[in-house]
Coordinates of C-alpha atoms and ligand atoms in Angstrom, one line a residue:
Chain A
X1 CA 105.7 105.7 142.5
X2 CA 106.1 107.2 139.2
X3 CA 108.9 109.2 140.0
X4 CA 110.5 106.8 141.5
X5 CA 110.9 104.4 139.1
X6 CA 112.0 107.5 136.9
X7 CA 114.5 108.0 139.4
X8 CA 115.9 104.3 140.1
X9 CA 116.5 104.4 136.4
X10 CA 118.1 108.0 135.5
X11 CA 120.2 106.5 138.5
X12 CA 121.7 103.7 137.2
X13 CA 121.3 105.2 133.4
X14 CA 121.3 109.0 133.4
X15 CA 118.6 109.2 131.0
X16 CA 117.7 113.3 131.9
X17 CA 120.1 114.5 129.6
X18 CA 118.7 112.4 126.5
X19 CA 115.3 113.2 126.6
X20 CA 116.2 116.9 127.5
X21 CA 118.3 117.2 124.3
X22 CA 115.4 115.7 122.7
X23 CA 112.6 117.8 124.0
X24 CA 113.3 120.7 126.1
X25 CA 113.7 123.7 124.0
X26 CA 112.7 127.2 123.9
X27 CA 109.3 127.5 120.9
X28 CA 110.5 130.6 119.5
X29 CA 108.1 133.6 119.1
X30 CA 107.5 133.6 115.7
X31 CA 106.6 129.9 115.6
X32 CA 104.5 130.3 118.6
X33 CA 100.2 130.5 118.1
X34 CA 100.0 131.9 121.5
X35 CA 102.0 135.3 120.2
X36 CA 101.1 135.6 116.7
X37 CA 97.6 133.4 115.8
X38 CA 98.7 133.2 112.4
X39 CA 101.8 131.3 113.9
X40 CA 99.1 128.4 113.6
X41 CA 100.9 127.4 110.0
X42 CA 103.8 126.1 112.1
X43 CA 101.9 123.6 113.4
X44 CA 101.6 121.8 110.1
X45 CA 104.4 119.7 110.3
X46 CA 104.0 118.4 113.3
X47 CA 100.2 117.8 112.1
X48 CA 101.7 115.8 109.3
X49 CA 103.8 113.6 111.8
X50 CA 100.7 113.3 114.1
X51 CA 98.7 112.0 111.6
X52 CA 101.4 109.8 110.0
X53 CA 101.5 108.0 113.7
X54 CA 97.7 107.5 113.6
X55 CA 98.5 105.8 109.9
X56 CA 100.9 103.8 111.0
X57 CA 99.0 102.1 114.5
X58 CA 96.0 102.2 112.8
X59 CA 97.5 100.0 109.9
X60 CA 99.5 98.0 111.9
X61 CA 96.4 96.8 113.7
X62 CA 94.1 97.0 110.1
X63 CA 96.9 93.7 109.5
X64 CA 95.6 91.8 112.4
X65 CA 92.5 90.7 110.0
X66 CA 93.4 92.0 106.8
X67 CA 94.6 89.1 104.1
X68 CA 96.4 90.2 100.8
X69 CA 95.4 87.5 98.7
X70 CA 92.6 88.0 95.9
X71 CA 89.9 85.6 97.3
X72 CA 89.3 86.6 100.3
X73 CA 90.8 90.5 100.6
X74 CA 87.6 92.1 100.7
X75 CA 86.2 89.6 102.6
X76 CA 88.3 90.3 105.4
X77 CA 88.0 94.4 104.9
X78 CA 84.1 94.1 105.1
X79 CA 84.2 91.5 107.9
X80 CA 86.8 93.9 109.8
X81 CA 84.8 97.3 108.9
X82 CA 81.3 95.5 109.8
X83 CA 81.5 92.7 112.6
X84 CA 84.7 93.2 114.3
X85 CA 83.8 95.9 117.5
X86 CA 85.0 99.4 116.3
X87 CA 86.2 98.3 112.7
X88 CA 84.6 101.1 111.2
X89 CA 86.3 103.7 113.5
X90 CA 90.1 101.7 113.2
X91 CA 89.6 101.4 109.5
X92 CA 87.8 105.0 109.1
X93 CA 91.1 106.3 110.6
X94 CA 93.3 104.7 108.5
X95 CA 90.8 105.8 105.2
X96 CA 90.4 109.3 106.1
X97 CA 94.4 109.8 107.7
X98 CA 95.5 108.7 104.6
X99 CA 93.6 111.6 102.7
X100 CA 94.1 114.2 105.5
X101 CA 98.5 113.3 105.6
X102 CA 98.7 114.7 102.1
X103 CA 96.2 117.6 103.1
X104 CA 98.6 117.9 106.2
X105 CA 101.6 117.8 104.2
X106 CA 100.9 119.9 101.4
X107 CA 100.5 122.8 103.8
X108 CA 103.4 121.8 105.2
X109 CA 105.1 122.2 102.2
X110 CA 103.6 125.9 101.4
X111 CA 104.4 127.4 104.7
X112 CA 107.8 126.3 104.2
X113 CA 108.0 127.6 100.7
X114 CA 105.9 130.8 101.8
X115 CA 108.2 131.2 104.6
X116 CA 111.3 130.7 102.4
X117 CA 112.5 128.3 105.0
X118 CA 114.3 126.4 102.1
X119 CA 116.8 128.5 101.5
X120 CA 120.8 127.7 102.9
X121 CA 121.6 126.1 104.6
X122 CA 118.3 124.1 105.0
X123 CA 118.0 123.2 101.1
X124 CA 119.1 119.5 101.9
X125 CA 116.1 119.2 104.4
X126 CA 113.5 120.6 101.4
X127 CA 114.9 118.0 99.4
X128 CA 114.4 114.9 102.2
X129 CA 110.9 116.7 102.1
X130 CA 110.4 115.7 98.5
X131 CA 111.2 112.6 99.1
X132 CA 109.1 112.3 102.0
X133 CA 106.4 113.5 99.3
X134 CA 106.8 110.6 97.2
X135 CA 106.5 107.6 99.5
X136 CA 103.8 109.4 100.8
X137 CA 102.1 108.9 97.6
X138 CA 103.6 105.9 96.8
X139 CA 102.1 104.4 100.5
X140 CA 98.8 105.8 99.2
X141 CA 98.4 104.0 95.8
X142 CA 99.8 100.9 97.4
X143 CA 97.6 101.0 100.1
X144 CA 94.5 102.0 97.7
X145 CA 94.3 98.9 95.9
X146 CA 94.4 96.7 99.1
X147 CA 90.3 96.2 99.6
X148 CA 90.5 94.8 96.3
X149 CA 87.0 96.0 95.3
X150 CA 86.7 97.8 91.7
X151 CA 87.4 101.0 92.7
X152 CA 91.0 99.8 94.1
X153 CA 91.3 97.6 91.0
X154 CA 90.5 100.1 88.3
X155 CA 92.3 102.8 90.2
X156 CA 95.3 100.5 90.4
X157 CA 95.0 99.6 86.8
X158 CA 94.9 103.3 85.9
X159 CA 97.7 104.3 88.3
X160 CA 100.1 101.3 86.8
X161 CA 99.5 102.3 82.9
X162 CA 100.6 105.8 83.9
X163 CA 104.0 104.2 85.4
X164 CA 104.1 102.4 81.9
X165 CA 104.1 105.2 80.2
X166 CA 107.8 106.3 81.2
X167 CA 109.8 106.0 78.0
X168 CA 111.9 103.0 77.5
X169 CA 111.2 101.6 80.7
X170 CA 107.7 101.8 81.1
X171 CA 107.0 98.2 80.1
X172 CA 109.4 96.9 82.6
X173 CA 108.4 98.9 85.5
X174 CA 104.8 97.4 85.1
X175 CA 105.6 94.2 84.6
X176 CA 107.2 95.0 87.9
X177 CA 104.7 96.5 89.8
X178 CA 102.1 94.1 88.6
X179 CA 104.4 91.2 89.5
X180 CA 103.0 89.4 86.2
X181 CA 101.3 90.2 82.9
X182 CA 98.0 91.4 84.7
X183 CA 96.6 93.3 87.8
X184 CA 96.5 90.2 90.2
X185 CA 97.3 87.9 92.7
X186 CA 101.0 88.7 92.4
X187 CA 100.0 92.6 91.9
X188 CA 98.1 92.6 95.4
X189 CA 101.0 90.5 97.3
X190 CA 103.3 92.5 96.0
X191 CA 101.5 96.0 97.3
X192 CA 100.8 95.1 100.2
X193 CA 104.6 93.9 100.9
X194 CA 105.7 97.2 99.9
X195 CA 102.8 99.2 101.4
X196 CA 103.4 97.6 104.9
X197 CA 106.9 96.6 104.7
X198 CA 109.2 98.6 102.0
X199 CA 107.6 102.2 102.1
X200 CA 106.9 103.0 106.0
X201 CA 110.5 101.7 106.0
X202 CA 111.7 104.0 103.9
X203 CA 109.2 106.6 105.3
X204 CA 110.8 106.5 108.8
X205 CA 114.2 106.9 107.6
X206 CA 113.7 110.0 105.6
X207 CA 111.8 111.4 108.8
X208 CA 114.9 110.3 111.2
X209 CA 116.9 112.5 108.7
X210 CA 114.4 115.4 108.4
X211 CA 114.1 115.6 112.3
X212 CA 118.1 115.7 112.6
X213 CA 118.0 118.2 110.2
X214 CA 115.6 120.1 112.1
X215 CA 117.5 119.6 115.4
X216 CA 120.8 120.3 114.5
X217 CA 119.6 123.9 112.0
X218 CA 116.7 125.1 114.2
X219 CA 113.6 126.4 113.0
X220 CA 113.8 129.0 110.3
X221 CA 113.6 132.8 111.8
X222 CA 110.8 135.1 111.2
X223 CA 110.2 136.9 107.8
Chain B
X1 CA 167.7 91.4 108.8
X2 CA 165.0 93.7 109.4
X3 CA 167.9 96.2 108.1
X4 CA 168.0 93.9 104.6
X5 CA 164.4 93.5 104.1
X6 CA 163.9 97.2 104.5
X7 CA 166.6 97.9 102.3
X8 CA 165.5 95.7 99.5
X9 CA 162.3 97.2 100.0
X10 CA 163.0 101.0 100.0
X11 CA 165.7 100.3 97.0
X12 CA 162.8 101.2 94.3
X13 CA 163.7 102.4 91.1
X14 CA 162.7 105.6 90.4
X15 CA 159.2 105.5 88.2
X16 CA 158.6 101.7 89.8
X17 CA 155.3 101.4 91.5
X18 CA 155.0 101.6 95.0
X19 CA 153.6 98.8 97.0
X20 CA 150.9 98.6 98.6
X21 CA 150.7 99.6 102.5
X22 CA 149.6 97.1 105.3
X23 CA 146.7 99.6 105.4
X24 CA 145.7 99.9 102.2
X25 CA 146.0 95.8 101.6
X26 CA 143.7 95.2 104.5
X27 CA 141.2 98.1 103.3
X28 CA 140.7 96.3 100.5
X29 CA 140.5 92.6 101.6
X30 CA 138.5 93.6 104.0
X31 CA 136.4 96.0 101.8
X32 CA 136.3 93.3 99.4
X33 CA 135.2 90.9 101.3
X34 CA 132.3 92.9 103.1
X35 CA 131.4 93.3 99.4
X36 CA 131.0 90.1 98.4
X37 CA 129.0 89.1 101.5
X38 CA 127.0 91.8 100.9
X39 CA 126.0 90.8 97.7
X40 CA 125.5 87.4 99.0
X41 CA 123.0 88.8 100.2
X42 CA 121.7 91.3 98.4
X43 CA 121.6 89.8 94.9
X44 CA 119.0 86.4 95.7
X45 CA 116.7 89.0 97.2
X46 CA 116.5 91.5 94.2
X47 CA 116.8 88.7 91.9
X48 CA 113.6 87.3 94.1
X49 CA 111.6 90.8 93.6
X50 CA 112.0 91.3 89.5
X51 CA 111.2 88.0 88.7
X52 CA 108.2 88.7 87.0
X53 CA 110.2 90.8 85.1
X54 CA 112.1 88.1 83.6
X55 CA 109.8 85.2 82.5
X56 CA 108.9 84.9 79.0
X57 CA 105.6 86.0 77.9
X58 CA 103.1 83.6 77.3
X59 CA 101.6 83.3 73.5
X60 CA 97.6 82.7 73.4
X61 CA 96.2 79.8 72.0
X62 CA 92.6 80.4 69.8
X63 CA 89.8 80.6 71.3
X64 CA 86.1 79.7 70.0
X65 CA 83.8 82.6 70.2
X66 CA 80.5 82.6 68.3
X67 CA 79.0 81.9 65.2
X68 CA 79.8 84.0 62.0
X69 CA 76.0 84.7 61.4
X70 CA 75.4 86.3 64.4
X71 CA 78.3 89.1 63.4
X72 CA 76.7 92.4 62.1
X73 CA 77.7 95.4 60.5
X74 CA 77.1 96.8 64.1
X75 CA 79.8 96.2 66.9
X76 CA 78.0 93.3 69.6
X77 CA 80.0 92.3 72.7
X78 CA 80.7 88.7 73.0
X79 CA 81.8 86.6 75.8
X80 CA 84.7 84.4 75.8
X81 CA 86.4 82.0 78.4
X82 CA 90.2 82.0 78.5
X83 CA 92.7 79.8 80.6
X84 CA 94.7 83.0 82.8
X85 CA 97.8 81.7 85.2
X86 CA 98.2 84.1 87.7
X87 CA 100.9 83.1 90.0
X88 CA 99.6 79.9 92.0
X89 CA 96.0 81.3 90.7
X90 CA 94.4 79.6 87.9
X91 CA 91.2 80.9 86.5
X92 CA 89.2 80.9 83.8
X93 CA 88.0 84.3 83.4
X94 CA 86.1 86.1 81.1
X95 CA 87.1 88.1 78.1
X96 CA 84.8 90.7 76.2
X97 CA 85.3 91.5 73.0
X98 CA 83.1 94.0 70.3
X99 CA 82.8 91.9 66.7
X100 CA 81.7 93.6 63.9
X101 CA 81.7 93.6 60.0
X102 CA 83.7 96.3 58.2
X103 CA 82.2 97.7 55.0
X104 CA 83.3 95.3 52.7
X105 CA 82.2 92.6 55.0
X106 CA 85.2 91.3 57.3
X107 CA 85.0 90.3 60.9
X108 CA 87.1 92.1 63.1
X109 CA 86.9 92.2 66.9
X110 CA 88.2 94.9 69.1
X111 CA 89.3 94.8 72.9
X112 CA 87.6 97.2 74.7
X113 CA 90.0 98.2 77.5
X114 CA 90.5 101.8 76.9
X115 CA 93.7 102.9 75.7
X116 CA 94.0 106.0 77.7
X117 CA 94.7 104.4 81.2
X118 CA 92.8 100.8 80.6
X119 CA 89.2 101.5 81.9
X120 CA 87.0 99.5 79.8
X121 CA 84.9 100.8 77.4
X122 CA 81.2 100.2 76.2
X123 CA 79.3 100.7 72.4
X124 CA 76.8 103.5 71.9
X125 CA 76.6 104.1 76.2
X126 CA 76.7 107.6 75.7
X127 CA 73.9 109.8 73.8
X128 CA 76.6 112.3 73.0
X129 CA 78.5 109.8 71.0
X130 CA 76.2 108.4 68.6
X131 CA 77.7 105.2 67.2
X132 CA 81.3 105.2 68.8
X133 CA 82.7 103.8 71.8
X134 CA 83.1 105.9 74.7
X135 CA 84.7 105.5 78.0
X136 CA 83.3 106.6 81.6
X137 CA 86.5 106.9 83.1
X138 CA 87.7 110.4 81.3
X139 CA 85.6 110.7 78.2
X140 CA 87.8 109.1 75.2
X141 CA 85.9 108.1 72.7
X142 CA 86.4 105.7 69.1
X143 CA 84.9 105.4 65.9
X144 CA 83.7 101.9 65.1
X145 CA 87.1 101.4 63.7
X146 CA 88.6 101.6 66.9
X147 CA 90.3 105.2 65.8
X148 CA 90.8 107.5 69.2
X149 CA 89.0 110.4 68.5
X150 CA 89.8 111.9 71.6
X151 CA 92.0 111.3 75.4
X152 CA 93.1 108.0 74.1
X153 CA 96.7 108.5 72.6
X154 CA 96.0 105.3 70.6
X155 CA 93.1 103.2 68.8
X156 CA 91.6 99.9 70.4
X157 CA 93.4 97.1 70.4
X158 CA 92.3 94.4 68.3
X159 CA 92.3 90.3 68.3
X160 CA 93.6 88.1 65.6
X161 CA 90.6 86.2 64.0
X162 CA 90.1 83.4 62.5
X163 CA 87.1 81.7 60.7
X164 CA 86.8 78.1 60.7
X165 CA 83.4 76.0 59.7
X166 CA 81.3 79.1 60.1
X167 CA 83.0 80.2 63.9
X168 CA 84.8 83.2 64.9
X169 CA 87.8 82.2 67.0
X170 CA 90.0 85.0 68.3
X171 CA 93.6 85.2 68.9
X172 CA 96.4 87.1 70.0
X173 CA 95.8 90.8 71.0
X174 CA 97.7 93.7 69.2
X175 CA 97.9 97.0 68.1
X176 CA 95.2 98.0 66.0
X177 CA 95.8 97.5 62.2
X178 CA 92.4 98.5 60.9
X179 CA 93.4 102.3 61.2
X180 CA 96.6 103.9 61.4
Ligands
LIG301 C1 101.7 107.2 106.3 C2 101.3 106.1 105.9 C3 100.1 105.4 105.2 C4 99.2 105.8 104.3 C5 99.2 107.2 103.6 C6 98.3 104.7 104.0 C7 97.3 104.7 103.1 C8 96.3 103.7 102.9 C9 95.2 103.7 102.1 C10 94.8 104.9 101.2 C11 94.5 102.6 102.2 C12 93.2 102.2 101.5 C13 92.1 102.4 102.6 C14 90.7 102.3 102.2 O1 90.4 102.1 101.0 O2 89.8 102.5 103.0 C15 95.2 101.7 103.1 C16 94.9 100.4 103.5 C17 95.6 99.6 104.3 N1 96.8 100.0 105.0 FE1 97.7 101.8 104.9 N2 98.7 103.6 104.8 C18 99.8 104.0 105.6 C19 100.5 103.2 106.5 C20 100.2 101.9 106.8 C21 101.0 101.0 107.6 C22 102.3 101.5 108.3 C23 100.4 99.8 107.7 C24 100.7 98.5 108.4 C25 101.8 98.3 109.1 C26 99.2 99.9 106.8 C27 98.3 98.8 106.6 C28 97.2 98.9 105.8 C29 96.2 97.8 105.6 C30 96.3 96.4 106.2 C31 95.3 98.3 104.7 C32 94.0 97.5 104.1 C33 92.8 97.7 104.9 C34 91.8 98.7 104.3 O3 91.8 98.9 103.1 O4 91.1 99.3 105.1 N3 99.1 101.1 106.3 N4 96.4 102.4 103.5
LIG302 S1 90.8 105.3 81.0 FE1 89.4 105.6 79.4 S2 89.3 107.7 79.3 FE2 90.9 107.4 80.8

């Protein structure tokens, strides 16, 4: 039945070549557990992606009770976590995944610099990385102050004075990321617009271009 | 004709500009034009997202505090209620400040949100700093004074006061002018 379905439409569409050049390829030996265990720390990338899908559809249904407004935010994070049927495990994937990503992708990030697999013509793919890096953190501090309990305020408040201390400009940027004078209404509005909206945006862009990168240079060869 | 207009046209003098090409014209019109479309767009929404950016700040009025007898030498936290407009959220929330008489006598009142990264600190809450203000968050501590004696890059702010018919009524917050 299956098949043939898959068949009536690589018919009509001749969709065998795209998924191949997607998907089919050789997992060199170097990269592959099964040869060498310790080819294990090529497996932290795709980790980090794995885990950033879990944040993503875990968030995305998080927002079907979450409100970002100051009154009732943590009303609806504690009635979500405590009376809605497996709250605690959606919302306890989306709290842990966001501390294990950055485990994930700091790994990442040594086996590639341990590996050297930064160096030409790949240095444009370690600097995507970076970037990748920052919203990462960036999606984490916005998303911290969301529950809107003291912890995420005082962390937030924290978090925004360092941003203010960047010479010159410090002022403005808080005024920007507060949205007003204080940490408020307008402060939480604002993170959640960028934490669901702005960054994975951003986020899924940066991975389109690391994967390209990835495709069209191959994985780095063995030391 | 076509012979004249070419003519006319490929008589330049030598050093005159050239003209522009059909292709070049309509690069630009039509590079010109996506441009100012696209910052049809572009501008109301990033003109929408720094707003807060651009509004003036609000000055604070006075507010009534407590009585001037019950100021002492040593710092006490008082209460006070101010009017806050937060977006479309009015409140009335509530302020702490730390009153206390300097040597020769005069009121001053310190705020006690941490100057290090704005946790808020507390007088005499830890038995390691006897007699200064110290904050849980990272450890900086203050004299009485407000002076940072350590994390903080800066002293506590302090609050305009006023005395009027035996109250203390606080003001606008500033940098500390008690020490340096
Ligand atoms: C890789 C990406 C992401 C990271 C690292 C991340 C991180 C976080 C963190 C640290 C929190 C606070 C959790 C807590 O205190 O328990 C949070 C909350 C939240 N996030 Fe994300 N997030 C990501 C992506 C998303 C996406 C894509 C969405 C929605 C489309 C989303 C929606 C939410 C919501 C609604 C909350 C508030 C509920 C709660 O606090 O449990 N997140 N996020
Ligand atoms: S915020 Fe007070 S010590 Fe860091």
């Amino acid at each position: 039945m299956m098949k043939g379905v898959y068949n009536w439409i690589d018919e009509r569409l001749d969709i065998t070549p795209m998924w191949r050049d997607v998907a089919d390829h050789e997992v060199p030996e170097h990269v592959n557990p099964a040869h060498h265990f310790s080819a294990f720390v090529y497996c932290f990338g795709g980790l980090t992606f794995f885990i950033t899908l879990i944040q993503i559809l875990s968030g995305m249904f998080l927002t079907m009770y979450y409100v970002p407004d100051i009154i009732n935010a943590y009303k609806s994070v504690d009635y979500l976590q405590h009376k809605v049927a497996f709250g605690v495990i959606v919302r306890g994937m989306h709290h842990w995944g966001a501390s294990l990503v950055i485990v994930m992708m700091f790994l990442h990030t040594l086996r590639v610099f341990f590996t050297g697999s930064y160096k030409a013509p790949r240095e444009m793919n370690w600097v995507v990385g970076m970037l990748i890096f920052f919203v990462m953190l960036g999606l984490g501090f916005t998303g911290y102050l969301l529950p809107w309990d003291n912890k995420a305020y005082f962390a937030t408040q924290v978090g925004i004075k360092i941003a203010a201390s960047v010479p010159y400009l410090g002022g403005y940027i808080q005024t920007f990321l507060q949205g007003g004078d204080i940490v408020g209404a307008q402060t939480l509005t604002r993170f959640f617009a960028l934490h669901v909206f702005f960054l994975p945006a951003v986020l899924l862009a940066l991975l389109g271009g690391h994967f390209y990168m990835i495709r069209k240079q191959g994985i780095a060869g063995p030391l | 004709m076509s012979e004249n207009t070419s003519h006319s046209h490929s008589e330049r003098k030598p050093g005159a500009k050239r003209e522009m090409s059909r292709r070049q014209f309509l690069a630009y019109t039509l590079g010109g034009t996506t441009g100012f479309l696209a910052a049809g767009v572009i501008v109301p929404m990033v003109r929408f997202a720094v707003d807060p950016v651009l509004q003036p700040k609000s000055a604070s009025d006075w507010v009534k505090v407590v009585e001037e007898s019950k100021i002492t030498a040593e710092p006490k936290s008082f209460k006070f209620q101010v009017h806050q407009v937060d977006g479309w959220y009015e409140s009335d929330p509530e302020l702490e400040a730390w009153i206390a008489k300097d040597s020769s006598g005069k009121i001053f009142a310190l705020n006690p949100t941490c100057k290090h990264l704005g946790c808020t600190v507390n007088w005499n809450n830890n038995p390691s700093y006897k007699d200064q203000y110290f904050c849980p968050c990272h450890g900086a501590h203050y004299t009485k004074e407000g002076k940072n004696l350590a994390v903080a890059p800066a002293p506590l702010d302090e609050y305009d006061v006023k005395i009027e018919n035996g109250f203390v009524y606080l003001g606008e917050l500033h940098a500390n002018s008690i020490v340096k």
